[in-house]
Amino acid sequence: MTHRASAFIVVLSLFSFSAGFVQTSRKEDTKQFRVCADPENMPFSNQKLEGFENKIAEMFAKEFGASLRYVWWGQRRGFIRNTMNATLKEARCDVVIGVPVGYDLVQTTKPYYRSTYVFVYRKGIQAPIKSLDDPVLKRIRIGVHLLGDDYTNPPPVHELAKRGIVENVVGFDTFYSAENPPGRIVDAVAAGKVGVAIVWGPVAGYFAGRQVVPLEMVAVPSGKTDLPFAFDMAMGVRPGDTALKEELEKVLDRKQMEIQKILKNYGVPLVDRALGKAISK
Amino acid sequence: MKVSALLVTATLMLPVFMTACTNAEAPRTAADPAAPTDKEWSMPNKNYASTRYSTLNTINTDNVKTLKVAWTFSTGVLRGHEGGPLVVGETMYVHTPFPDIVYALDLAKEGAPIKWKYVPKQDPKVIPIACCDTVNRGLAYADGSIFLNQLDATTVALDAATGKELWKIKQGDYKNGQTITSAPMVVKDKVISGISGGEFGVRGFVTANDVKTGKQVWRMYSTGPEAEVGFTGTDNEKSWKGDEWKRGGGTTWGWYSYDPELNLFYYGTGNPGSWNPDQRPGDNKWSMTIFARDPDTGLAKWAYQKTPHDAWDYDGINENVLIDLTLNGQMRKVLVNFDRNGFSYTLDRATGELLMAEPFVNVNWAKGIDLKTGLPIENPEKRTSSAMNTKDICPSAMGGKNQQPVAYSPRTNLFYVPANNLCMDYEGVKIAYQAGQPYVGAIVLSRPGPGGNRGEFIAWDPTTGKKAWSIPEGLAAWGGALATGGDVVFYGTMEGWLKAVHAKTGEVLWKFKTPSGIIGNPMTYTGPDGKQYVAVLSGVGGWSGIAVAGDLGAEALPTDALGAVGAFGDVGSFSTQGGVLTVFALP
C-alpha cells in the first residue's frame, strides 16, 4: 500500500508546488528538494536510489530539512529540456547532482570532485598501459562507450582516431537494455573480450570493484594537443537561480568530507586538480 | 514499487517534445492503377508518386478568399503533430504523436463524431529514446485495414470499420534505440515500414510484412554485407572501417513512394552511425542514399548516395516524388528529391542515372554535383571536424528542407517546396554530458541565412532547375505542401498560419491562424455532402522551438525560451502546444 500512497503524494505535489527550489506549498508545510536524475544509470543514480548521486541528494535534502523528490529522465539528449526546463513548471526539478563544469545548459556550482577517463585492463595479464601512444593500443581490442548522439564519442576515442586507431575499437552502448548497461564494458574486460577499455572514472571504479578478476585502472593522460580527459564535476541549477546555487555551495563546503567518503565508497577515481593524476581509487 | 510508481507518475505528467525528424512522400503522375478517386485521400502523400496533388477544384483562386472553418477536432495530445489525416469513404482517420492514438471520425454525421478510437499500450520509457520528438507521420490504408507504426517500433493492423486490432508485430526494440516515426506504405500484399534511431547507432533497415498476417516477408539493411543490403556488386563494407557498418545508421524514417509500372519503391536513408566523421573513414555506404527496391523481393535495383561520408548531419531521408518530365526535349520517368543538403536531385527512376542537381537554397558546403560521377564538389573549408570550429556552413543540419513533403502540380509543372533558410556553425570544444559521462562535443548552432528569414516557400521549375517564385517566411514553413486542381496551393507555417497561394504566381490569397504552429501536412477531400474540404493538423513540435532545435542534435542550445541562441528560440511567442485538426470549406 505504501507505493500507492506515495504515487498519490507525487501527483498532489506536482500541482501544489510552484517552481523553485526547496519550496513551501501554500497548503502544506513541506519543503521539497527536487532533483533531476536518470532512473537507470549506476553508479550515479537509479530508481532504487542506489547510486552515489542518490546518496548525495539524500544528504542535501536532510541538510535543507526538505523532502526529496525526483524527476526521472534518461541522461541523454532532452534530459534538461524534459526535467529542469519542463513546460509545466509544476513538473520541473531544480538540481542535477552531477554535471561537468562548463555544461552550459545549466548553471554549475563550484566543483566538488574531479575524475578522469581511465584505462581498465586485467591486472597481471595485460602489461601496464599508461598512454594513448602505447603501441599495444594498435594491436589489442579497445572497448569504449558510445554516448548516443552523433559526434559525441568520449574524448579519448577522438584522440585514438587521430592516432589512426579505429578498426580495433569496439563500441558499447549505454541503453536501458541490459541490467547495468554501462557496466557491460567492464564485464568485457574481465572476460577477456577486449584487452582494455577506456571508461569514465566513476563508471570504471564502480564496476571494476564488482569483478572477481582483479582489474587495474590507470588515468588516461591527456597529451599536449589532446582534448581534456579529466573533468571537474559540480551540481547544476537553472541558469539564473543563483540563490539556490549559493545554498548548495554552502552545503558542499560544510559536507565536503562526507561527500568524499560517499565517492570513495563507490570507487570513484578522484583526481587532484593541480597534478591531473589519479590519487585514489 | 514505491519508486517505479513515482516514475510512471512523473513521466505521465512530463510534457515531451518531438521534433521534426520527418519526411515527405511521393507524387503520382506515374501511372497508378491502384490510385483512389480524388474524392479520397487514402495515402499520407495522396498517391504512390507522392505528388500531394488533388484534382479537386471547387476551391479555386477566385473563391478561396471566402474559405471558412467547417469544424475542428482536438487530438488530446500536446506534442508535435506531423503528417495528416486520411479520408477513405465516409471516414476520416486521424493519428497523433505518442501515444500514437488513431481516431476514426464519421464524416457522414454532423460535426464528425468519433466512430472508434485506438490507443496503443506503449511503455513510456520509449519517450526519451525518440530522437527529436514523439512524432508520428501518419497511417496507411488498404483493403479495409488501417496500418500504424508505433513509436516503440511496433506495426499494428486495425480493422478500419471497428478499430479492432488484427495483428501486431515488433519491428525492433526501443531498448536498443529503435523506434518508428514514419508512416507505413502498402504495396500489393505487403506493408513496408522503416526504422528510426540513427542518433543511437541503429543500423537502418526496411521491412515488408504480410498485409493479412503481419508475418515478415523480407528485411533489407542500409549497411553491411551485400546479402543483407540486397544489393550486389557493391563495396558496402569496404566503405567503412572495421565493423562500423554494424552501427552504421542509415535509418529509414522518411516517406516512401512506389512506381507500379517499374515495380520499384523508393526511399531515403539517413545519416551514418553515431561516430564522429574521423571515426568512420570511407563513404559510409549506404547512408544518405536514395534506394530503388523491388517490393516483392526487397532487392535493390539501384542506389544513389547523395552525401558520401557525411559530416553535417544532412539526414538524407526526404521524400522522392515520381513524375514524368520533359528534359532536353526528351520525356523521362524521373524521381525528384529535395535533399537536406540543399540540392534538388533529378534521377531517372528506372536506372538511377543522375540527370540534374541544382541548389534550391543557399548552399556553400559544395560547389555543385558532378553529374558524371554523382559526387559533390566539396568546399573543403566547410567540412566539419569534431576537433575544430567550422563557421557559416549552409544549409544547416536542419536541412535546406526537412521532412515536410513538397507538392507537385501537373497543371503548372512546378514543385512547391517548404524550405529552410538556415546556416550553422559547428563548434568542437563544448563540454557536453550524456549517460553520466562528460565529453567534449561538437555543437551545432543554427541561425538564419542571408536575408534573415528562416523559411521560404519555393515554387521550383524541375525543367530548368530554378525557382519560379518564392515567399520568404519569417519563422519556417515546416509543414508540408498541398497542390490542387483549383490552382490553389496550401502550406502551413510554424507560427500556425495555414496559407493558400496562387499556384502560378505565389500571391497569398487567404490565410488562417490555427490554434498552434503547423508542422503537419494539409490535405483535401470531398465530403459525403459533395463539398470540397481542406484539413490540416496543427500542434507545434515542442516549446521554444526545441522541436526544431532538437533536430540539430543540439542539446546545447538553451532550451528555455526567448532569446535562445538557436534559430528558433522565439517559436513560443507565436503559439503553444496542442494538437488540433482544423477543417475548412467554402461557405
Short mmCIF file of N, CA and C in Angstrom, two decimals, chain A residues 3 6-7 10-11 14-15 39-41 44 47-49 53 70-82 85-88 91 98-105 117 144-155 157-158 161-162 164-167 169-171 174-177 200 203 227-228 231 233, chain B residues 1-7 9-10 13-17 125 127-129 131-132 174-177 198-201 241-242 244 247 271-272 274-281 310-313 386-387 426 430-442 543 546 550 552-560 577:
data_model
loop_
_atom_site.label_atom_id
_atom_site.label_comp_id
_atom_site.label_asym_id
_atom_site.label_seq_id
_atom_site.Cartn_x
_atom_site.Cartn_y
_atom_site.Cartn_z
N HIS A 3 3.30 2.09 -1.77
CA HIS A 3 3.64 2.66 -3.08
C HIS A 3 2.47 3.44 -3.67
N SER A 6 2.42 6.86 -2.03
CA SER A 6 3.41 7.84 -2.46
C SER A 6 3.14 8.35 -3.86
N ALA A 7 2.60 7.50 -4.71
CA ALA A 7 2.25 7.99 -6.04
C ALA A 7 1.23 9.12 -5.92
N VAL A 10 2.86 12.34 -4.94
CA VAL A 10 3.61 12.96 -6.04
C VAL A 10 2.67 13.75 -6.93
N VAL A 11 1.53 13.15 -7.24
CA VAL A 11 0.58 13.85 -8.10
C VAL A 11 0.17 15.17 -7.47
N LEU A 14 2.96 17.77 -7.60
CA LEU A 14 3.24 18.34 -8.91
C LEU A 14 2.38 19.57 -9.15
N PHE A 15 1.21 19.53 -8.59
CA PHE A 15 0.31 20.64 -8.85
C PHE A 15 0.31 21.68 -7.75
N PRO A 39 16.88 7.38 -14.24
CA PRO A 39 16.30 6.27 -13.49
C PRO A 39 17.13 4.98 -13.54
N GLU A 40 18.11 4.91 -14.43
CA GLU A 40 18.82 3.65 -14.60
C GLU A 40 20.24 3.93 -15.07
N ASN A 41 21.05 4.46 -14.21
CA ASN A 41 22.39 4.83 -14.63
C ASN A 41 23.36 4.69 -13.47
N PHE A 44 25.68 6.28 -10.80
CA PHE A 44 25.27 7.64 -10.46
C PHE A 44 23.91 7.64 -9.76
N GLN A 47 16.41 4.22 -9.90
CA GLN A 47 15.12 4.35 -9.23
C GLN A 47 15.10 3.68 -7.88
N LYS A 48 16.02 2.72 -7.70
CA LYS A 48 16.09 2.07 -6.39
C LYS A 48 16.89 2.92 -5.40
N LEU A 49 17.33 4.06 -5.85
CA LEU A 49 18.07 5.02 -5.02
C LEU A 49 19.39 4.45 -4.53
N GLU A 53 24.86 9.51 -6.45
CA GLU A 53 24.14 10.79 -6.53
C GLU A 53 22.85 10.74 -5.71
N TYR A 70 12.14 13.21 -6.92
CA TYR A 70 12.89 13.03 -8.17
C TYR A 70 12.01 13.27 -9.38
N VAL A 71 12.59 13.86 -10.40
CA VAL A 71 12.01 13.81 -11.74
C VAL A 71 12.97 12.96 -12.55
N TRP A 72 12.48 11.81 -13.02
CA TRP A 72 13.36 10.84 -13.68
C TRP A 72 13.36 11.05 -15.18
N TRP A 73 14.52 11.00 -15.76
CA TRP A 73 14.64 11.06 -17.22
C TRP A 73 16.01 10.53 -17.61
N GLY A 74 16.08 9.81 -18.69
CA GLY A 74 17.37 9.31 -19.16
C GLY A 74 18.33 10.47 -19.46
N GLN A 75 19.59 10.32 -19.04
CA GLN A 75 20.55 11.40 -19.25
C GLN A 75 21.11 11.35 -20.66
N ARG A 76 20.31 11.84 -21.59
CA ARG A 76 20.78 11.95 -22.96
C ARG A 76 20.09 13.16 -23.54
N ARG A 77 20.16 13.29 -24.83
CA ARG A 77 19.55 14.47 -25.44
C ARG A 77 18.12 14.67 -24.92
N GLY A 78 17.82 15.85 -24.44
CA GLY A 78 16.47 16.10 -23.93
C GLY A 78 16.37 16.03 -22.42
N PHE A 79 17.45 15.64 -21.75
CA PHE A 79 17.40 15.46 -20.30
C PHE A 79 17.03 16.76 -19.58
N ILE A 80 17.78 17.80 -19.83
CA ILE A 80 17.50 19.08 -19.16
C ILE A 80 16.17 19.65 -19.65
N ARG A 81 15.96 19.52 -20.94
CA ARG A 81 14.74 20.04 -21.55
C ARG A 81 13.49 19.44 -20.91
N ASN A 82 13.56 18.17 -20.59
CA ASN A 82 12.38 17.48 -20.08
C ASN A 82 12.31 17.39 -18.56
N ASN A 85 13.73 22.05 -17.35
CA ASN A 85 13.04 23.03 -18.19
C ASN A 85 11.70 22.52 -18.71
N ALA A 86 11.12 21.56 -18.03
CA ALA A 86 9.83 21.02 -18.49
C ALA A 86 8.82 22.15 -18.68
N THR A 87 7.94 21.95 -19.63
CA THR A 87 6.96 23.00 -19.94
C THR A 87 6.10 23.35 -18.73
N LEU A 88 5.60 22.31 -18.07
CA LEU A 88 4.80 22.57 -16.87
C LEU A 88 5.74 22.88 -15.71
N ALA A 91 6.03 20.40 -13.01
CA ALA A 91 6.65 19.10 -13.27
C ALA A 91 8.17 19.19 -13.26
N GLY A 98 25.09 15.74 -10.56
CA GLY A 98 26.43 15.69 -11.14
C GLY A 98 26.45 16.13 -12.59
N VAL A 99 27.09 17.25 -12.88
CA VAL A 99 27.31 17.68 -14.27
C VAL A 99 28.72 18.26 -14.37
N PRO A 100 29.32 18.20 -15.54
CA PRO A 100 30.66 18.79 -15.67
C PRO A 100 30.60 20.31 -15.63
N VAL A 101 31.59 20.90 -15.03
CA VAL A 101 31.70 22.36 -15.04
C VAL A 101 31.83 22.80 -16.51
N GLY A 102 31.08 23.81 -16.88
CA GLY A 102 31.11 24.27 -18.26
C GLY A 102 29.97 23.72 -19.09
N TYR A 103 29.16 22.88 -18.49
CA TYR A 103 27.99 22.34 -19.17
C TYR A 103 26.95 23.44 -19.20
N ASP A 104 26.73 24.04 -20.37
CA ASP A 104 26.07 25.35 -20.37
C ASP A 104 24.54 25.30 -20.43
N LEU A 105 23.97 24.12 -20.35
CA LEU A 105 22.50 24.08 -20.25
C LEU A 105 22.05 24.43 -18.84
N TYR A 117 38.84 9.94 -17.37
CA TYR A 117 38.74 8.69 -18.11
C TYR A 117 39.95 7.82 -17.75
N VAL A 144 35.12 0.93 -25.82
CA VAL A 144 34.78 2.32 -25.49
C VAL A 144 33.26 2.44 -25.41
N HIS A 145 32.80 3.44 -24.69
CA HIS A 145 31.36 3.69 -24.63
C HIS A 145 30.92 4.52 -25.82
N LEU A 146 29.71 4.23 -26.28
CA LEU A 146 29.05 5.06 -27.29
C LEU A 146 28.07 5.92 -26.54
N LEU A 147 28.24 7.21 -26.67
CA LEU A 147 27.38 8.07 -25.86
C LEU A 147 26.11 8.50 -26.57
N GLY A 148 25.82 7.91 -27.69
CA GLY A 148 24.50 8.17 -28.26
C GLY A 148 24.50 9.09 -29.45
N ASP A 149 24.49 10.37 -29.22
CA ASP A 149 24.31 11.30 -30.33
C ASP A 149 25.48 11.26 -31.29
N ASP A 150 25.26 11.84 -32.43
CA ASP A 150 26.32 11.90 -33.42
C ASP A 150 27.49 12.71 -32.89
N TYR A 151 28.68 12.29 -33.27
CA TYR A 151 29.89 13.06 -32.98
C TYR A 151 30.17 13.23 -31.50
N THR A 152 29.74 12.30 -30.71
CA THR A 152 29.92 12.52 -29.28
C THR A 152 30.61 11.34 -28.63
N ASN A 153 31.67 10.88 -29.23
CA ASN A 153 32.44 9.85 -28.57
C ASN A 153 33.15 10.45 -27.36
N PRO A 154 33.45 9.62 -26.38
CA PRO A 154 34.26 10.13 -25.27
C PRO A 154 35.58 10.69 -25.83
N PRO A 155 36.10 11.71 -25.17
CA PRO A 155 37.29 12.38 -25.73
C PRO A 155 38.47 11.46 -26.05
N VAL A 157 38.46 8.66 -27.27
CA VAL A 157 38.19 7.95 -28.52
C VAL A 157 38.48 8.84 -29.72
N HIS A 158 38.18 10.13 -29.56
CA HIS A 158 38.58 11.08 -30.62
C HIS A 158 40.09 11.03 -30.82
N ALA A 161 41.27 8.04 -32.62
CA ALA A 161 41.01 8.16 -34.05
C ALA A 161 42.08 9.00 -34.72
N LYS A 162 42.48 10.07 -34.03
CA LYS A 162 43.54 10.92 -34.57
C LYS A 162 44.83 10.13 -34.76
N GLY A 164 44.95 7.19 -35.62
CA GLY A 164 44.70 6.16 -36.62
C GLY A 164 44.21 4.85 -36.03
N ILE A 165 43.83 4.89 -34.75
CA ILE A 165 43.36 3.65 -34.11
C ILE A 165 41.83 3.64 -34.19
N VAL A 166 41.33 2.85 -35.10
CA VAL A 166 39.90 2.85 -35.39
C VAL A 166 39.35 1.43 -35.46
N GLU A 167 40.06 0.60 -36.20
CA GLU A 167 39.47 -0.71 -36.53
C GLU A 167 39.36 -1.64 -35.33
N VAL A 169 38.68 -0.76 -32.32
CA VAL A 169 37.88 -0.14 -31.27
C VAL A 169 36.47 -0.73 -31.29
N VAL A 170 36.02 -1.17 -30.12
CA VAL A 170 34.72 -1.83 -30.02
C VAL A 170 33.79 -0.94 -29.20
N GLY A 171 32.61 -0.66 -29.76
CA GLY A 171 31.68 0.24 -29.06
C GLY A 171 30.70 -0.50 -28.16
N THR A 174 24.94 2.51 -24.23
CA THR A 174 24.58 2.79 -22.84
C THR A 174 23.07 2.88 -22.71
N PHE A 175 22.39 1.92 -23.30
CA PHE A 175 20.93 1.91 -23.21
C PHE A 175 20.42 1.17 -22.00
N TYR A 176 19.12 1.21 -21.85
CA TYR A 176 18.48 0.54 -20.74
C TYR A 176 18.52 -0.98 -20.88
N SER A 177 18.92 -1.48 -22.03
CA SER A 177 18.67 -2.87 -22.36
C SER A 177 19.18 -3.86 -21.31
N TRP A 200 34.90 6.29 -18.36
CA TRP A 200 34.81 7.40 -17.42
C TRP A 200 34.98 6.87 -16.00
N VAL A 203 32.31 5.25 -13.53
CA VAL A 203 31.73 4.02 -14.08
C VAL A 203 32.73 2.88 -13.91
N LEU A 227 42.39 16.53 -26.42
CA LEU A 227 41.25 17.04 -25.66
C LEU A 227 41.46 16.70 -24.19
N PRO A 228 40.77 17.39 -23.29
CA PRO A 228 40.87 17.00 -21.88
C PRO A 228 40.17 15.67 -21.61
N PHE A 231 37.68 15.85 -15.83
CA PHE A 231 36.65 16.89 -15.76
C PHE A 231 36.29 17.20 -14.31
N MET A 233 33.55 18.05 -11.71
CA MET A 233 32.12 17.76 -11.62
C MET A 233 31.47 18.62 -10.54
N MET B 1 8.74 -0.92 -5.59
CA MET B 1 7.46 -0.49 -6.18
C MET B 1 7.23 1.00 -5.95
N LYS B 2 7.65 1.41 -4.81
CA LYS B 2 7.42 2.81 -4.49
C LYS B 2 8.02 3.70 -5.58
N VAL B 3 9.24 3.37 -5.91
CA VAL B 3 9.93 4.26 -6.82
C VAL B 3 9.38 4.18 -8.23
N SER B 4 9.00 2.98 -8.64
CA SER B 4 8.53 2.93 -10.02
C SER B 4 7.16 3.58 -10.17
N ALA B 5 6.36 3.51 -9.14
CA ALA B 5 5.09 4.21 -9.22
C ALA B 5 5.35 5.69 -9.40
N LEU B 6 6.35 6.14 -8.69
CA LEU B 6 6.72 7.54 -8.78
C LEU B 6 7.18 7.89 -10.19
N LEU B 7 7.95 7.00 -10.74
CA LEU B 7 8.49 7.26 -12.07
C LEU B 7 7.37 7.39 -13.09
N THR B 9 4.30 8.09 -12.68
CA THR B 9 3.50 9.29 -12.48
C THR B 9 4.23 10.50 -13.04
N ALA B 10 5.47 10.58 -12.70
CA ALA B 10 6.22 11.75 -13.16
C ALA B 10 6.28 11.77 -14.68
N MET B 13 3.23 13.04 -16.36
CA MET B 13 2.98 14.46 -16.21
C MET B 13 3.91 15.29 -17.09
N LEU B 14 5.02 14.68 -17.48
CA LEU B 14 6.01 15.49 -18.16
C LEU B 14 5.65 15.70 -19.61
N PRO B 15 5.68 16.89 -20.04
CA PRO B 15 5.45 17.14 -21.46
C PRO B 15 6.66 16.64 -22.23
N VAL B 16 6.41 16.20 -23.39
CA VAL B 16 7.51 15.68 -24.19
C VAL B 16 7.55 16.44 -25.47
N PHE B 17 8.73 16.61 -25.97
CA PHE B 17 8.84 17.37 -27.21
C PHE B 17 9.29 16.46 -28.30
N LYS B 125 8.78 4.44 -21.26
CA LYS B 125 10.25 4.52 -21.35
C LYS B 125 10.71 4.77 -22.78
N ILE B 127 9.69 7.12 -24.59
CA ILE B 127 9.64 8.56 -24.89
C ILE B 127 11.03 9.19 -24.96
N PRO B 128 11.86 9.00 -23.95
CA PRO B 128 13.18 9.66 -24.04
C PRO B 128 14.08 9.06 -25.12
N ILE B 129 13.70 7.93 -25.68
CA ILE B 129 14.56 7.32 -26.69
C ILE B 129 14.30 7.90 -28.07
N CYS B 131 14.40 10.32 -30.88
CA CYS B 131 15.49 11.28 -31.07
C CYS B 131 15.06 12.69 -30.82
N CYS B 132 13.94 13.08 -31.43
CA CYS B 132 13.73 14.52 -31.51
C CYS B 132 12.35 14.93 -31.07
N TYR B 174 12.87 -0.83 -28.74
CA TYR B 174 13.22 0.54 -28.38
C TYR B 174 14.32 0.57 -27.34
N LYS B 175 14.47 -0.55 -26.60
CA LYS B 175 15.53 -0.59 -25.60
C LYS B 175 16.90 -0.57 -26.26
N ASN B 176 16.94 -0.87 -27.54
CA ASN B 176 18.20 -0.74 -28.29
C ASN B 176 18.22 0.52 -29.14
N GLY B 177 17.34 1.44 -28.83
CA GLY B 177 17.33 2.71 -29.54
C GLY B 177 16.47 2.71 -30.79
N GLY B 198 18.79 6.68 -35.74
CA GLY B 198 20.14 6.94 -36.24
C GLY B 198 21.03 7.64 -35.23
N GLU B 199 20.42 8.36 -34.30
CA GLU B 199 21.20 9.06 -33.28
C GLU B 199 21.80 8.06 -32.29
N PHE B 200 21.26 6.86 -32.27
CA PHE B 200 21.68 5.89 -31.27
C PHE B 200 22.39 4.70 -31.88
N GLY B 201 22.95 4.91 -33.07
CA GLY B 201 23.75 3.85 -33.66
C GLY B 201 22.92 2.71 -34.22
N LYS B 241 35.35 1.52 -42.03
CA LYS B 241 36.50 0.88 -41.40
C LYS B 241 36.00 -0.15 -40.40
N GLY B 242 36.66 -1.30 -40.39
CA GLY B 242 36.28 -2.32 -39.41
C GLY B 242 34.82 -2.71 -39.54
N GLU B 244 32.30 -0.93 -38.33
CA GLU B 244 31.48 0.24 -38.02
C GLU B 244 30.11 0.20 -38.69
N ARG B 247 26.81 -0.46 -36.73
CA ARG B 247 26.00 0.58 -36.09
C ARG B 247 25.97 1.79 -37.02
N ASN B 271 21.55 9.70 -41.85
CA ASN B 271 22.97 9.94 -41.60
C ASN B 271 23.68 8.67 -41.10
N PRO B 272 24.99 8.58 -41.37
CA PRO B 272 25.73 7.42 -40.91
C PRO B 272 25.85 7.39 -39.38
N SER B 274 26.71 6.51 -35.26
CA SER B 274 26.88 7.50 -34.21
C SER B 274 28.33 7.89 -33.92
N TRP B 275 29.24 7.58 -34.78
CA TRP B 275 30.61 8.02 -34.56
C TRP B 275 30.86 9.35 -35.24
N ASN B 276 31.86 10.01 -34.75
CA ASN B 276 32.23 11.25 -35.44
C ASN B 276 32.86 10.88 -36.78
N PRO B 277 32.90 11.83 -37.72
CA PRO B 277 33.38 11.50 -39.07
C PRO B 277 34.80 10.91 -39.06
N ASP B 278 35.64 11.41 -38.13
CA ASP B 278 37.02 10.89 -38.06
C ASP B 278 37.03 9.40 -37.76
N GLN B 279 35.97 8.96 -37.08
CA GLN B 279 35.91 7.59 -36.60
C GLN B 279 35.41 6.62 -37.66
N ARG B 280 34.83 7.17 -38.70
CA ARG B 280 34.26 6.27 -39.72
C ARG B 280 34.73 6.68 -41.11
N PRO B 281 36.05 6.59 -41.36
CA PRO B 281 36.55 6.95 -42.68
C PRO B 281 35.85 6.12 -43.75
N ASP B 310 29.24 11.70 -44.62
CA ASP B 310 28.58 12.90 -44.09
C ASP B 310 29.30 13.48 -42.88
N ALA B 311 29.39 14.80 -42.88
CA ALA B 311 29.98 15.48 -41.72
C ALA B 311 29.08 16.61 -41.25
N TRP B 312 27.83 16.62 -41.72
CA TRP B 312 26.95 17.75 -41.42
C TRP B 312 25.58 17.32 -40.89
N ASP B 313 25.36 16.02 -40.81
CA ASP B 313 24.04 15.50 -40.44
C ASP B 313 22.98 15.89 -41.47
N SER B 386 35.25 17.29 -35.51
CA SER B 386 34.90 17.46 -34.10
C SER B 386 35.99 18.20 -33.35
N ALA B 387 37.15 18.31 -33.96
CA ALA B 387 38.27 18.91 -33.25
C ALA B 387 38.38 20.42 -33.46
N TYR B 426 29.66 24.74 -36.63
CA TYR B 426 29.98 23.51 -35.90
C TYR B 426 31.10 23.85 -34.94
N LYS B 430 32.88 22.19 -26.91
CA LYS B 430 31.96 22.43 -25.80
C LYS B 430 31.88 21.22 -24.89
N ILE B 431 31.76 21.49 -23.61
CA ILE B 431 31.57 20.39 -22.67
C ILE B 431 30.13 19.93 -22.75
N ALA B 432 29.97 18.67 -22.97
CA ALA B 432 28.62 18.10 -23.01
C ALA B 432 28.58 16.93 -22.04
N TYR B 433 27.41 16.31 -21.94
CA TYR B 433 27.23 15.35 -20.87
C TYR B 433 26.14 14.38 -21.29
N GLN B 434 26.43 13.11 -21.17
CA GLN B 434 25.42 12.14 -21.56
C GLN B 434 25.62 10.83 -20.83
N ALA B 435 24.52 10.25 -20.38
CA ALA B 435 24.56 8.98 -19.66
C ALA B 435 25.62 9.02 -18.57
N GLY B 436 25.72 10.16 -17.90
CA GLY B 436 26.64 10.28 -16.79
C GLY B 436 28.08 10.56 -17.17
N GLN B 437 28.34 10.70 -18.45
CA GLN B 437 29.73 10.88 -18.86
C GLN B 437 29.95 12.24 -19.52
N PRO B 438 30.92 12.99 -19.02
CA PRO B 438 31.25 14.23 -19.70
C PRO B 438 32.09 13.96 -20.94
N TYR B 439 31.93 14.77 -21.95
CA TYR B 439 32.75 14.64 -23.14
C TYR B 439 32.84 16.00 -23.79
N VAL B 440 33.67 16.09 -24.79
CA VAL B 440 33.82 17.34 -25.49
C VAL B 440 33.12 17.17 -26.83
N GLY B 441 32.02 17.83 -26.97
CA GLY B 441 31.19 17.56 -28.13
C GLY B 441 31.26 18.63 -29.19
N ALA B 442 30.82 18.25 -30.38
CA ALA B 442 30.63 19.23 -31.44
C ALA B 442 29.23 19.79 -31.29
N TRP B 543 7.93 23.25 -27.22
CA TRP B 543 8.02 24.63 -26.75
C TRP B 543 9.36 25.21 -27.15
N ILE B 546 12.14 23.75 -29.61
CA ILE B 546 13.06 22.65 -29.39
C ILE B 546 12.74 21.53 -30.36
N GLY B 550 16.00 20.38 -31.53
CA GLY B 550 16.40 19.01 -31.23
C GLY B 550 16.89 18.29 -32.46
N LEU B 552 18.81 19.24 -34.56
CA LEU B 552 20.22 19.53 -34.81
C LEU B 552 21.13 18.62 -34.03
N GLY B 553 20.59 17.92 -33.11
CA GLY B 553 21.49 17.26 -32.19
C GLY B 553 22.06 18.29 -31.26
N ALA B 554 21.37 19.35 -31.04
CA ALA B 554 21.93 20.47 -30.30
C ALA B 554 21.28 20.61 -28.94
N GLU B 555 21.48 19.62 -28.10
CA GLU B 555 21.02 19.75 -26.73
C GLU B 555 21.60 21.02 -26.13
N ALA B 556 22.71 21.43 -26.66
CA ALA B 556 23.41 22.55 -26.04
C ALA B 556 22.75 23.89 -26.30
N LEU B 557 21.77 23.94 -27.15
CA LEU B 557 21.08 25.22 -27.28
C LEU B 557 20.28 25.45 -26.01
N PRO B 558 20.34 26.63 -25.48
CA PRO B 558 19.50 26.90 -24.32
C PRO B 558 18.06 26.63 -24.74
N THR B 559 17.38 25.83 -23.97
CA THR B 559 16.08 25.38 -24.43
C THR B 559 14.99 26.19 -23.82
N ASP B 560 15.33 27.06 -22.90
CA ASP B 560 14.20 27.62 -22.23
C ASP B 560 13.93 28.97 -22.75
N GLN B 577 1.68 24.58 -27.35
CA GLN B 577 1.41 23.21 -27.77
C GLN B 577 -0.08 22.90 -27.87
#
